[in-house]
């Protein structure tokens, strides 16, 4: 049976493999949110899409409306923390959705 220190070391190695930037930030004492919760690009795409949609509605331009709808839909897909799991990528479990081994 592994000791407490061995379990912690295995957990640390797994964390480093999953998200090296997060592990380095924890080691430096300046933690940042895990990769699954960093959604800056998703928010930027959503703002761009909704802006294009609003302008397209305002000026009555069908292609701009369609572009806004498509970009907003793609950005909404980026907010799903488990999107990689559906394609066979190994994404660590999220809170409330534990991995079942």
PDB file of C-alpha atoms in Angstrom:
ATOM      1  CA  UNK A   1       0.000   0.000   0.000  1.00  0.00           C
ATOM      2  CA  UNK A   2       1.468   3.361  -0.999  1.00  0.00           C
ATOM      3  CA  UNK A   3       2.318   5.770   1.760  1.00  0.00           C
ATOM      4  CA  UNK A   4       0.851   9.231   2.112  1.00  0.00           C
ATOM      5  CA  UNK A   5       4.000  10.832   0.625  1.00  0.00           C
ATOM      6  CA  UNK A   6       3.931   8.497  -2.382  1.00  0.00           C
ATOM      7  CA  UNK A   7       0.276   9.360  -3.018  1.00  0.00           C
ATOM      8  CA  UNK A   8       1.071  13.075  -2.847  1.00  0.00           C
ATOM      9  CA  UNK A   9       4.038  12.670  -5.197  1.00  0.00           C
ATOM     10  CA  UNK A  10       1.883  10.724  -7.684  1.00  0.00           C
ATOM     11  CA  UNK A  11      -0.786  13.424  -7.474  1.00  0.00           C
ATOM     12  CA  UNK A  12       1.834  16.115  -8.054  1.00  0.00           C
ATOM     13  CA  UNK A  13       3.232  14.274 -11.097  1.00  0.00           C
ATOM     14  CA  UNK A  14      -0.259  13.800 -12.546  1.00  0.00           C
ATOM     15  CA  UNK A  15      -1.016  17.502 -12.048  1.00  0.00           C
ATOM     16  CA  UNK A  16       2.237  18.441 -13.757  1.00  0.00           C
ATOM     17  CA  UNK A  17       1.415  16.189 -16.744  1.00  0.00           C
ATOM     18  CA  UNK A  18      -2.146  17.529 -17.049  1.00  0.00           C
ATOM     19  CA  UNK A  19      -1.395  21.248 -16.780  1.00  0.00           C
ATOM     20  CA  UNK A  20       2.291  22.192 -16.390  1.00  0.00           C
ATOM     21  CA  UNK A  21       1.529  25.920 -16.226  1.00  0.00           C
ATOM     22  CA  UNK A  22      -0.865  25.443 -13.325  1.00  0.00           C
ATOM     23  CA  UNK A  23       1.634  23.208 -11.499  1.00  0.00           C
ATOM     24  CA  UNK A  24       4.432  25.774 -11.964  1.00  0.00           C
ATOM     25  CA  UNK A  25       2.194  28.571 -10.714  1.00  0.00           C
ATOM     26  CA  UNK A  26       1.306  26.535  -7.623  1.00  0.00           C
ATOM     27  CA  UNK A  27       5.002  25.882  -6.966  1.00  0.00           C
ATOM     28  CA  UNK A  28       5.737  29.627  -7.253  1.00  0.00           C
ATOM     29  CA  UNK A  29       2.937  30.469  -4.844  1.00  0.00           C
ATOM     30  CA  UNK A  30       0.887  32.381  -7.428  1.00  0.00           C
ATOM     31  CA  UNK A  31      -1.905  29.963  -8.343  1.00  0.00           C
ATOM     32  CA  UNK A  32      -4.053  30.447 -11.410  1.00  0.00           C
ATOM     33  CA  UNK A  33      -7.213  28.698 -12.451  1.00  0.00           C
ATOM     34  CA  UNK A  34      -6.913  25.308 -14.165  1.00  0.00           C
ATOM     35  CA  UNK A  35      -7.082  25.088 -17.946  1.00  0.00           C
ATOM     36  CA  UNK A  36     -10.712  23.953 -17.927  1.00  0.00           C
ATOM     37  CA  UNK A  37     -11.797  27.226 -16.323  1.00  0.00           C
ATOM     38  CA  UNK A  38      -9.765  29.664 -18.422  1.00  0.00           C
ATOM     39  CA  UNK A  39     -12.248  30.964 -20.946  1.00  0.00           C
ATOM     40  CA  UNK A  40     -10.836  34.289 -22.117  1.00  0.00           C
ATOM     41  CA  UNK A  41     -10.849  33.256 -25.793  1.00  0.00           C
ATOM     42  CA  UNK A  42     -14.410  31.982 -25.513  1.00  0.00           C
ATOM     43  CA  UNK A  43     -15.548  35.321 -24.078  1.00  0.00           C
ATOM     44  CA  UNK A  44     -13.722  37.260 -26.809  1.00  0.00           C
ATOM     45  CA  UNK A  45     -15.344  35.134 -29.531  1.00  0.00           C
ATOM     46  CA  UNK A  46     -18.752  35.526 -27.894  1.00  0.00           C
ATOM     47  CA  UNK A  47     -18.401  39.321 -27.707  1.00  0.00           C
ATOM     48  CA  UNK A  48     -17.280  39.473 -31.334  1.00  0.00           C
ATOM     49  CA  UNK A  49     -20.139  37.247 -32.488  1.00  0.00           C
ATOM     50  CA  UNK A  50     -22.811  39.133 -30.567  1.00  0.00           C
ATOM     51  CA  UNK A  51     -21.413  42.459 -31.770  1.00  0.00           C
ATOM     52  CA  UNK A  52     -21.517  41.275 -35.380  1.00  0.00           C
ATOM     53  CA  UNK A  53     -25.055  39.985 -34.827  1.00  0.00           C
ATOM     54  CA  UNK A  54     -26.204  43.285 -33.326  1.00  0.00           C
ATOM     55  CA  UNK A  55     -24.632  45.375 -36.079  1.00  0.00           C
ATOM     56  CA  UNK A  56     -26.041  43.031 -38.715  1.00  0.00           C
ATOM     57  CA  UNK A  57     -29.549  43.381 -37.267  1.00  0.00           C
ATOM     58  CA  UNK A  58     -29.094  47.128 -36.993  1.00  0.00           C
ATOM     59  CA  UNK A  59     -28.121  47.656 -40.623  1.00  0.00           C
ATOM     60  CA  UNK A  60     -30.166  44.767 -41.998  1.00  0.00           C
ATOM     61  CA  UNK A  61     -27.251  42.861 -43.532  1.00  0.00           C
ATOM     62  CA  UNK A  62     -27.995  39.134 -43.794  1.00  0.00           C
ATOM     63  CA  UNK A  63     -24.401  37.945 -44.163  1.00  0.00           C
ATOM     64  CA  UNK A  64     -23.324  39.837 -41.034  1.00  0.00           C
ATOM     65  CA  UNK A  65     -26.258  38.373 -39.101  1.00  0.00           C
ATOM     66  CA  UNK A  66     -25.291  34.864 -40.228  1.00  0.00           C
ATOM     67  CA  UNK A  67     -21.656  35.484 -39.296  1.00  0.00           C
ATOM     68  CA  UNK A  68     -22.670  36.700 -35.846  1.00  0.00           C
ATOM     69  CA  UNK A  69     -24.849  33.643 -35.275  1.00  0.00           C
ATOM     70  CA  UNK A  70     -22.137  31.212 -36.384  1.00  0.00           C
ATOM     71  CA  UNK A  71     -19.385  32.840 -34.329  1.00  0.00           C
ATOM     72  CA  UNK A  72     -21.634  33.056 -31.251  1.00  0.00           C
ATOM     73  CA  UNK A  73     -22.543  29.392 -31.606  1.00  0.00           C
ATOM     74  CA  UNK A  74     -18.896  28.393 -31.918  1.00  0.00           C
ATOM     75  CA  UNK A  75     -18.020  30.499 -28.864  1.00  0.00           C
ATOM     76  CA  UNK A  76     -20.817  28.876 -26.856  1.00  0.00           C
ATOM     77  CA  UNK A  77     -19.251  25.511 -27.672  1.00  0.00           C
ATOM     78  CA  UNK A  78     -15.936  26.721 -26.186  1.00  0.00           C
ATOM     79  CA  UNK A  79     -17.572  27.165 -22.771  1.00  0.00           C
ATOM     80  CA  UNK A  80     -18.079  23.376 -22.375  1.00  0.00           C
ATOM     81  CA  UNK A  81     -15.327  22.130 -20.008  1.00  0.00           C
ATOM     82  CA  UNK A  82     -15.721  18.525 -21.202  1.00  0.00           C
ATOM     83  CA  UNK A  83     -15.578  19.195 -24.955  1.00  0.00           C
ATOM     84  CA  UNK A  84     -12.288  17.294 -25.412  1.00  0.00           C
ATOM     85  CA  UNK A  85     -13.546  14.181 -23.632  1.00  0.00           C
ATOM     86  CA  UNK A  86     -16.063  13.585 -26.432  1.00  0.00           C
ATOM     87  CA  UNK A  87     -13.196  13.334 -28.903  1.00  0.00           C
ATOM     88  CA  UNK A  88     -11.037  10.938 -26.905  1.00  0.00           C
ATOM     89  CA  UNK A  89      -8.764  13.513 -25.288  1.00  0.00           C
ATOM     90  CA  UNK A  90      -7.962  12.960 -21.635  1.00  0.00           C
ATOM     91  CA  UNK A  91      -9.244  16.024 -19.795  1.00  0.00           C
ATOM     92  CA  UNK A  92      -9.122  15.868 -16.000  1.00  0.00           C
ATOM     93  CA  UNK A  93     -12.444  15.637 -14.257  1.00  0.00           C
ATOM     94  CA  UNK A  94     -14.265  18.782 -13.284  1.00  0.00           C
ATOM     95  CA  UNK A  95     -15.805  19.450  -9.877  1.00  0.00           C
ATOM     96  CA  UNK A  96     -19.119  17.675  -9.569  1.00  0.00           C
ATOM     97  CA  UNK A  97     -18.178  15.266 -12.375  1.00  0.00           C
ATOM     98  CA  UNK A  98     -15.635  12.857 -10.855  1.00  0.00           C
ATOM     99  CA  UNK A  99     -13.764  10.365 -12.979  1.00  0.00           C
ATOM    100  CA  UNK A 100     -14.940   6.788 -12.566  1.00  0.00           C
ATOM    101  CA  UNK A 101     -12.022   4.337 -12.782  1.00  0.00           C
TER     102      UNK A 101
END
